[in-house]
Amino acid sequence: MQRLLLWSLSQLSWCHEASPMQQMQGNCVSSMFNGSSQVRNRQVLSTMLRGGKNAPEEENVSADADSKSLQQMRKELKDEYNFNGADQLSIDEVEEAWLSYALQREMEEMADKVRFPIYDASAIDNEDKWDVLAEIDFNNGGSFLLDDKIEDMHLPDILELFAAFVRFGSSEQKHTTWQKDGSVYTAIPQMFIDFAKECRVDASYRLLRRCLRHTFDSRTESLDNKTAKIVLCNGEVGIHLSTPIPASMKKDIYDGDTVLTKDKILCAKCDCKSGAQKKNRNVCVHTKPRGLLLSVLLAEDLAEHMLLELTSMLTSAAVESDVWSEEQVEKAKKSVLILMEASGDVAAATEAAKKDTLFDMLQPYKTGTQQQKQWDRKHKPPTADEIGPFDEIILDSPEQKAKEVFNRSSPKTKLDQVEEVVNFTPNYIQTGIVLNASGYDPSKSGFVGFQLLEHRRNKQPVDLNALPQLISTAQSEWRELLQEAESRSMRQSKQQLANLTQNQPASPLTKRKSYELRSQIITPSPKKMKKSGAKQCSKVGCDNIEGKGIQFNRIPAEPPELPDGASLAKKLTHRARKELWLESMDRIGRNRGVDKTKGLRICSCHPSETIRRQLYVEDNGTKASKLFDLTVVVGAGVGSSVIPSETTKGVGKDRFAQQQLQQLRDDEDNARSSQEELPRDASPVEMTERENVRLRGELASTTLQMQRLAELTSDDSRQSSPITCPAVEKSAGFVEGKERPSNLAPNQKRRFKVVEVKNTFLRSSSNKNKNSTANKHYSTGKKELSAQKPPTVLPTMDCSEVKRRTGFCNVSTLLAYVIVVCNGDFDRIRKRRTSLTWFEEWFLYLEWKYHATNLRQQDMEAAWGIDKRFINHVKDCKAALDMAAFLSWPIFASFEEDKALRNPQKWAKYDKYRVIQWDMTNIPAPKFADASLHRATFSQYYGMNCAKSGIGMQLCGWVIPEKAWTGAVEDGPYHSNAGYLQAQKEFQEADLVAGKVIKFHNILDRGYRGNVTAFRNDQLCLQPPSSRSDRRFTGKQTIFAGSVARDRSGNERGVRVMKRSGLFKRGFKETMSVKRFCDAVLTWGFQVNFMYKPVH
């Protein structure tokens, strides 16, 4: 009824203009409806009665609703939209619910706008849309080119088709609006990028990623054993490919077909749930991998074999011109060049591009016979996924694999460390001596690692006579070690240390021939005299010229302009040289920046000084500056007060020196006059006075001579200064016109120069680029070397800080573990890779392994003040020492040690048995883009990608970590193949008790299948019983299961101790080094024995 009224009113509104009375009627009609649809229907009716000017969207929605019955709407809600409970909806609710999916229907209708595939899936079965030219068996390589069914006119098109499968676009081409395109766009041929854009309404990035993922899946079969068809559709040559594509995670394998030309996807069919079937026309994620597999086969060896076959067809240059048109020949040439590059022979392609004919281009592939060439296939089909140690996996993404296959990049650089692990024989006595020197007593420790150390030290033989000397040496070495931890220093490189330690061989001296013999052989050339005019001082007001014994120095000229693209360092140096020229011209009285006279000189009468200037330049939108020291002449212009005057008596110091010198000259003159003969009747007093005058004159004369000698011969500016006052020079007795002394340093050739002040570089952002990240690596002030900074951590630091950052309870325990790792060797403890102290480097490594603070790389750089490269050097250095200790110590505790350190009350029932408990735990890993890695690391039990590591524990609490494997491994296979059962067998045979072998009893969880493996390794296995089908446990089985479960609780707590490391909990990241991470996990299991109390 409601629909009928709506329809009648809508028809009425189209016939004539609505009157006010009709609007009232519409309102009355709309009031008949209730519920949430009442408002909507009222609005629709009112707009209709006003003239039918409702929104187009509402017209379409209402039209669709009118064309559907309630039963059809309800059915579509259940079948197409997965609307649960559609049967319980009322009539109005059904209509409203159906209308609410209008957006989804609009998006589904957009599928009609998608271009590819052109035909629906039924065309593959009928084959009525194209003609089959020939069938290809890829077992025979490129021999299909010689098939008689393929006409010669189609060969250029076939070559163009296959070349399109390996043609890559320009690296500068943009495919997205992102700041930087994803790596997938440079790893895949251009035709697949173009196909992806026409197969989806939105972005095609995900479709390309899935294409690479399925193509390089290890379960995907190669095309080298498959067949294909060459087809012709509307004059275009295409290829029909058929091969199964496996699912990424499931065990399903989907059969399908894809028909492609060089620029179209004609048809696609696939058995997957999203694949096209019958009348459907769509591309699923398994469509394009079938074409990309052909690209991989071409890059591996098919392209080369096709060129060999094509060469055998062209017997002369005339063949191509007789059979093909010019357009076809050009098409074949371009295709041949692309196939050459795809085969990896880029040099041959470069030379072939210079040839005129196709026959000449293919000469490198001529093998001496025109017969068909046999295809020597190099490619091997991929093997199934191998589950094994996690540190042996290769973390190559599908993009990286594609780039390597298509010769688009070099193999990925390995991130593994290069530090050599040097094992040692544990010296428990030496380690104990150093521990005692550090103030740590292992006998009083509650940690099982130090308890084992003390137990083994008591068993090791010792030389009692040498023991006091060892203790004294260890104490003095330890005191020196603590002093070294208080300050940083520059670490000397290996080459520097080698130069200091080894004796440098002296170069042999050859005896020179006599001068007489040499002069007979060599005739000296005449001395070339440099012609130049008389030099004159260029400073305004000075008329000194050459010839008076005066030195002259060149004034720097204006530097030439820099070329475009000059570096920032050259820009700063050029700015400093220009500032030196401007300042020099200003100080000699010339116009600054205007007078560009070259060849100016200045005499040494004018002293120089050093000034410091902050100079700025523009570089890439930013402003950079640096300090420079400029050596320039003192003063400026004619009236400068610093220019020495010929008449001035100088300053107060000069006048005092003049008075002293004048007094000496007077005494000398008086002495000369006193040399006249005295009268004979002179009194004794007069004779005495005359003698005193003579002596004072001799003293003055001697003093003046010594002063002159010192002034003229001294080279040390600290002992003698040049006299710059003419009055003082005259009083000192220096003659006018003598060679004046210069304030140049010895052997200094350039008087005016530019000296860069180190560590003063500054860079500030411009207004246009204030937030640019390009400037984040430039310092904003004088940078202080890390070696000049004080240590950030010291051996005297607080215990709470040590526990927060490393997990150790105090510094003493941390240092004790370092001593154990280094086997009591002070050289190993001191080993450094940076300017940090030895204690800082150990603290950095242990903090990283505990992974509770400074988690990010930039946090570590800020905390320690060194670059990430050096941080990784520290990690690798310490990890090598840590791994050496882990490998050098015995894997297991002996039966005697285990029994002595275990809890006798708890483990009384195992008093006569050698027991070890094993369990497995997960280490999180990322979701790898590569399908093989994704499957190999995905654990069904944990429901995540991870690595799985075995953790063993003996009853004394000694924790034994095992290598991590990929997460898909199950407990039983890991227990059988990890190798620790074989190690236990060797250990129990070596650790005899009263001449007998005490076998290991392995306590395992119910999920293990380890009885047979343990039996074959001469060991026993204890597991909780498992019920079969619907059988119930007996009373004895229940008691036994409870006992084993109670005992295994200790092993569960041991697993929790392993997970106290944040690195263990956080898991592996793709940017990490696999080996560095796995070694850290192993050594952490060794470390927990020395930092946590045993779980027993």
Short mmCIF file of C-alpha atoms in Angstrom, two decimals, residues 727-1014:
data_model
loop_
_atom_site.label_atom_id
_atom_site.label_comp_id
_atom_site.label_asym_id
_atom_site.label_seq_id
_atom_site.Cartn_x
_atom_site.Cartn_y
_atom_site.Cartn_z
CA ALA A 727 114.28 57.31 17.44
CA VAL A 728 115.04 54.15 19.37
CA GLU A 729 116.87 52.71 16.34
CA LYS A 730 118.99 55.85 16.13
CA SER A 731 119.81 55.73 19.86
CA ALA A 732 120.68 52.01 19.54
CA GLY A 733 123.18 52.80 16.85
CA PHE A 734 121.49 51.14 13.87
CA VAL A 735 122.44 52.90 10.66
CA GLU A 736 119.75 54.19 8.34
CA GLY A 737 119.17 52.06 5.27
CA LYS A 738 119.96 48.74 6.93
CA GLU A 739 117.80 45.67 6.17
CA ARG A 740 114.80 45.97 8.43
CA PRO A 741 113.70 42.89 10.34
CA SER A 742 110.35 41.27 9.29
CA ASN A 743 107.69 39.78 11.51
CA LEU A 744 107.35 36.76 9.20
CA ALA A 745 107.90 33.34 10.76
CA PRO A 746 110.97 31.38 9.60
CA ASN A 747 110.49 29.73 6.17
CA GLN A 748 107.16 31.52 5.71
CA LYS A 749 106.60 32.30 2.03
CA ARG A 750 103.14 33.86 2.17
CA ARG A 751 102.60 36.75 4.52
CA PHE A 752 98.89 37.27 3.88
CA LYS A 753 96.90 34.05 4.10
CA VAL A 754 93.62 32.34 5.08
CA VAL A 755 93.53 29.72 7.84
CA GLU A 756 90.36 27.71 8.49
CA VAL A 757 89.34 27.47 12.16
CA LYS A 758 88.50 23.84 12.84
CA ASN A 759 85.16 22.60 14.22
CA THR A 760 83.35 25.91 13.60
CA PHE A 761 81.00 24.86 10.81
CA LEU A 762 77.42 26.11 11.18
CA ARG A 763 74.36 25.50 9.02
CA SER A 764 70.97 27.13 9.53
CA SER A 765 67.75 26.46 7.62
CA SER A 766 66.35 29.09 5.29
CA ASN A 767 62.81 30.38 5.55
CA LYS A 768 61.81 28.24 2.61
CA ASN A 769 63.05 25.03 4.15
CA LYS A 770 62.88 25.38 7.90
CA ASN A 771 61.79 21.80 8.52
CA SER A 772 64.11 20.18 6.02
CA THR A 773 65.60 16.92 7.23
CA ALA A 774 68.68 17.44 5.06
CA ASN A 775 70.23 19.60 7.79
CA LYS A 776 69.83 17.24 10.70
CA HIS A 777 73.36 15.86 10.33
CA TYR A 778 75.02 19.29 10.63
CA SER A 779 76.02 20.52 14.04
CA THR A 780 74.90 23.91 15.33
CA GLY A 781 78.12 24.71 17.10
CA LYS A 782 81.61 23.57 17.82
CA LYS A 783 81.58 19.81 17.97
CA GLU A 784 83.40 18.17 20.81
CA LEU A 785 85.06 14.85 20.09
CA SER A 786 83.69 11.90 22.03
CA ALA A 787 87.21 11.15 23.25
CA GLN A 788 87.28 14.59 24.92
CA LYS A 789 84.05 14.01 26.84
CA PRO A 790 83.91 12.42 30.29
CA PRO A 791 82.66 8.82 30.54
CA THR A 792 78.90 8.41 30.82
CA VAL A 793 79.16 5.36 33.09
CA LEU A 794 81.75 4.46 35.71
CA PRO A 795 82.45 1.35 37.81
CA THR A 796 81.23 3.37 40.81
CA MET A 797 77.70 3.91 39.45
CA ASP A 798 74.58 3.18 41.49
CA CYS A 799 73.26 -0.39 41.68
CA SER A 800 69.71 0.61 40.78
CA GLU A 801 70.93 2.22 37.55
CA VAL A 802 72.92 -0.90 36.66
CA LYS A 803 69.90 -3.13 37.26
CA ARG A 804 67.60 -0.85 35.26
CA ARG A 805 69.83 -0.79 32.22
CA THR A 806 71.58 -4.19 32.19
CA GLY A 807 69.63 -6.49 34.51
CA PHE A 808 72.66 -7.18 36.75
CA CYS A 809 72.03 -6.58 40.44
CA ASN A 810 75.16 -4.43 40.86
CA VAL A 811 78.41 -3.39 39.19
CA SER A 812 80.41 -6.10 40.94
CA THR A 813 78.35 -8.87 39.37
CA LEU A 814 78.55 -7.19 35.96
CA LEU A 815 82.33 -6.94 36.16
CA ALA A 816 82.52 -10.52 37.42
CA TYR A 817 80.66 -11.72 34.32
CA VAL A 818 83.02 -9.70 32.10
CA ILE A 819 85.98 -11.37 33.81
CA VAL A 820 84.45 -14.81 33.21
CA VAL A 821 83.79 -14.03 29.55
CA CYS A 822 87.40 -12.88 29.09
CA ASN A 823 88.82 -15.90 30.95
CA GLY A 824 90.63 -13.58 33.38
CA ASP A 825 92.65 -12.08 30.51
CA PHE A 826 93.18 -8.32 31.00
CA ASP A 827 93.95 -7.81 27.31
CA ARG A 828 90.54 -9.22 26.38
CA ILE A 829 88.86 -6.99 28.96
CA ARG A 830 90.65 -3.90 27.62
CA LYS A 831 89.89 -4.66 23.97
CA ARG A 832 88.18 -1.62 22.45
CA ARG A 833 86.75 -0.52 19.12
CA THR A 834 86.00 3.16 19.85
CA SER A 835 87.19 6.08 21.99
CA LEU A 836 84.85 4.95 24.78
CA THR A 837 86.42 3.39 27.84
CA TRP A 838 86.56 -0.37 28.13
CA PHE A 839 83.85 -0.25 30.83
CA GLU A 840 81.59 1.89 28.64
CA GLU A 841 81.87 -0.53 25.73
CA TRP A 842 80.99 -3.53 27.91
CA PHE A 843 78.12 -1.60 29.46
CA LEU A 844 76.83 -0.60 26.00
CA TYR A 845 76.87 -4.21 24.81
CA LEU A 846 75.18 -5.63 27.91
CA GLU A 847 72.58 -2.86 27.88
CA TRP A 848 71.75 -3.65 24.25
CA LYS A 849 71.41 -7.35 25.02
CA TYR A 850 69.12 -6.69 28.00
CA HIS A 851 67.17 -4.29 25.75
CA ALA A 852 65.20 -2.41 28.38
CA THR A 853 66.60 1.10 27.76
CA ASN A 854 67.92 2.93 24.67
CA LEU A 855 65.97 0.62 22.39
CA ARG A 856 66.27 2.68 19.20
CA GLN A 857 69.50 3.23 17.34
CA GLN A 858 69.20 7.01 17.60
CA ASP A 859 68.74 6.71 21.37
CA MET A 860 72.00 4.79 21.62
CA GLU A 861 73.79 7.39 19.49
CA ALA A 862 72.53 10.18 21.73
CA ALA A 863 73.40 8.31 24.93
CA TRP A 864 76.96 7.32 23.95
CA GLY A 865 77.89 10.13 21.54
CA ILE A 866 79.19 7.86 18.76
CA ASP A 867 77.88 6.94 15.32
CA LYS A 868 75.83 3.78 14.70
CA ARG A 869 78.71 2.21 12.74
CA PHE A 870 80.93 2.33 15.79
CA ILE A 871 78.08 1.10 18.00
CA ASN A 872 77.81 -1.96 15.76
CA HIS A 873 81.60 -2.41 15.97
CA VAL A 874 81.30 -2.48 19.77
CA LYS A 875 78.47 -5.02 19.61
CA ASP A 876 80.39 -7.30 17.25
CA CYS A 877 83.61 -7.07 19.26
CA LYS A 878 81.96 -7.94 22.57
CA ALA A 879 79.69 -10.55 20.96
CA ALA A 880 82.76 -12.35 19.60
CA LEU A 881 84.27 -12.48 23.10
CA ASP A 882 80.92 -13.54 24.58
CA MET A 883 80.45 -16.26 21.97
CA ALA A 884 83.99 -17.51 22.58
CA ALA A 885 83.19 -18.01 26.27
CA PHE A 886 79.89 -19.72 25.43
CA LEU A 887 81.63 -22.15 23.07
CA SER A 888 84.67 -22.71 25.32
CA TRP A 889 82.83 -23.59 28.54
CA PRO A 890 81.43 -27.14 28.79
CA ILE A 891 77.86 -27.32 27.49
CA PHE A 892 76.61 -29.42 30.39
CA ALA A 893 77.41 -29.67 34.07
CA SER A 894 79.00 -32.99 34.99
CA PHE A 895 77.05 -35.53 37.02
CA GLU A 896 79.12 -34.73 40.11
CA GLU A 897 78.60 -30.96 39.71
CA ASP A 898 74.90 -31.33 39.00
CA LYS A 899 74.37 -33.54 42.02
CA ALA A 900 76.38 -31.28 44.34
CA LEU A 901 74.52 -28.09 43.35
CA ARG A 902 70.95 -29.41 42.96
CA ASN A 903 68.28 -29.15 45.68
CA PRO A 904 68.50 -32.52 47.50
CA GLN A 905 64.96 -32.35 48.95
CA LYS A 906 63.20 -31.52 45.69
CA TRP A 907 65.15 -33.86 43.44
CA ALA A 908 65.60 -36.81 45.81
CA LYS A 909 63.94 -39.27 43.40
CA TYR A 910 66.54 -38.40 40.74
CA ASP A 911 69.50 -38.96 43.06
CA LYS A 912 71.05 -41.68 40.89
CA TYR A 913 70.07 -40.25 37.50
CA ARG A 914 71.40 -37.69 35.08
CA VAL A 915 68.34 -35.57 34.25
CA ILE A 916 67.84 -32.72 31.80
CA GLN A 917 64.62 -30.92 30.86
CA TRP A 918 63.92 -29.56 27.37
CA ASP A 919 61.27 -27.18 26.15
CA MET A 920 60.77 -24.78 23.25
CA THR A 921 59.71 -21.15 23.09
CA ASN A 922 59.05 -18.62 20.38
CA ILE A 923 60.98 -15.52 19.32
CA PRO A 924 58.75 -13.08 17.38
CA ALA A 925 59.63 -12.36 13.75
CA PRO A 926 58.04 -10.05 11.15
CA LYS A 927 55.66 -11.09 8.40
CA PHE A 928 58.07 -11.58 5.54
CA ALA A 929 57.04 -10.44 2.07
CA ASP A 930 58.68 -13.52 0.55
CA ALA A 931 56.21 -16.42 0.54
CA SER A 932 58.88 -19.04 1.30
CA LEU A 933 60.13 -17.16 4.35
CA HIS A 934 56.58 -16.45 5.43
CA ARG A 935 55.66 -20.15 5.39
CA ALA A 936 58.94 -21.27 6.92
CA THR A 937 58.60 -18.91 9.89
CA PHE A 938 54.85 -19.20 10.53
CA SER A 939 53.97 -21.35 13.54
CA GLN A 940 50.49 -22.85 13.70
CA TYR A 941 50.88 -23.35 17.46
CA TYR A 942 51.71 -19.70 18.22
CA GLY A 943 49.68 -18.29 15.32
CA MET A 944 52.48 -15.92 14.27
CA ASN A 945 55.74 -15.65 12.36
CA CYS A 946 58.56 -16.49 14.70
CA ALA A 947 61.72 -18.44 15.37
CA LYS A 948 61.66 -21.35 17.83
CA SER A 949 64.52 -22.01 20.21
CA GLY A 950 65.16 -24.99 22.44
CA ILE A 951 65.96 -24.31 26.11
CA GLY A 952 67.37 -27.01 28.35
CA MET A 953 67.95 -26.99 32.08
CA GLN A 954 69.70 -29.39 34.40
CA LEU A 955 68.50 -29.97 37.94
CA CYS A 956 71.24 -27.73 39.38
CA GLY A 957 69.69 -24.80 37.51
CA TRP A 958 72.24 -24.58 34.67
CA VAL A 959 70.40 -23.17 31.62
CA ILE A 960 71.44 -24.44 28.17
CA PRO A 961 70.28 -22.41 25.14
CA GLU A 962 70.10 -24.00 21.71
CA LYS A 963 70.09 -22.54 18.22
CA ALA A 964 66.86 -20.96 17.01
CA TRP A 965 65.12 -22.59 14.05
CA THR A 966 62.41 -21.29 11.74
CA GLY A 967 59.00 -21.20 13.38
CA ALA A 968 57.32 -23.83 11.19
CA VAL A 969 59.39 -26.59 12.79
CA GLU A 970 57.57 -28.85 15.22
CA ASP A 971 58.89 -29.91 18.60
CA GLY A 972 59.59 -33.50 17.58
CA PRO A 973 61.68 -32.78 14.46
CA TYR A 974 63.58 -30.08 16.31
CA HIS A 975 64.35 -32.48 19.16
CA SER A 976 65.64 -35.04 16.68
CA ASN A 977 67.69 -32.75 14.39
CA ALA A 978 68.93 -29.86 16.55
CA GLY A 979 72.01 -31.85 17.59
CA TYR A 980 71.91 -31.59 21.37
CA LEU A 981 71.01 -35.28 21.77
CA GLN A 982 74.23 -36.23 19.99
CA ALA A 983 76.15 -33.79 22.20
CA GLN A 984 74.58 -35.35 25.30
CA LYS A 985 75.63 -38.80 24.14
CA GLU A 986 79.25 -37.70 23.72
CA PHE A 987 79.22 -35.95 27.09
CA GLN A 988 77.81 -38.88 29.07
CA GLU A 989 80.38 -41.21 27.51
CA ALA A 990 83.20 -38.85 28.56
CA ASP A 991 81.82 -38.10 32.05
CA LEU A 992 82.08 -41.55 33.58
CA VAL A 993 81.06 -42.20 37.19
CA ALA A 994 83.00 -45.08 38.78
CA GLY A 995 83.81 -46.23 35.26
CA LYS A 996 80.14 -46.43 34.24
CA VAL A 997 78.04 -44.39 31.83
CA ILE A 998 75.06 -42.70 33.44
CA LYS A 999 72.55 -41.99 30.70
CA PHE A 1000 70.68 -38.75 30.25
CA HIS A 1001 66.97 -38.82 31.10
CA ASN A 1002 65.21 -36.21 28.93
CA ILE A 1003 62.05 -34.81 30.51
CA LEU A 1004 59.83 -33.54 27.69
CA ASP A 1005 56.37 -32.15 27.23
CA ARG A 1006 53.53 -34.24 25.83
CA GLY A 1007 53.87 -32.67 22.34
CA TYR A 1008 57.32 -34.13 21.68
CA ARG A 1009 57.84 -37.34 19.75
CA GLY A 1010 61.24 -38.09 21.20
CA ASN A 1011 61.26 -41.66 22.49
CA VAL A 1012 62.77 -43.24 19.39
CA THR A 1013 65.36 -40.52 18.89
CA ALA A 1014 66.41 -40.68 22.55
#
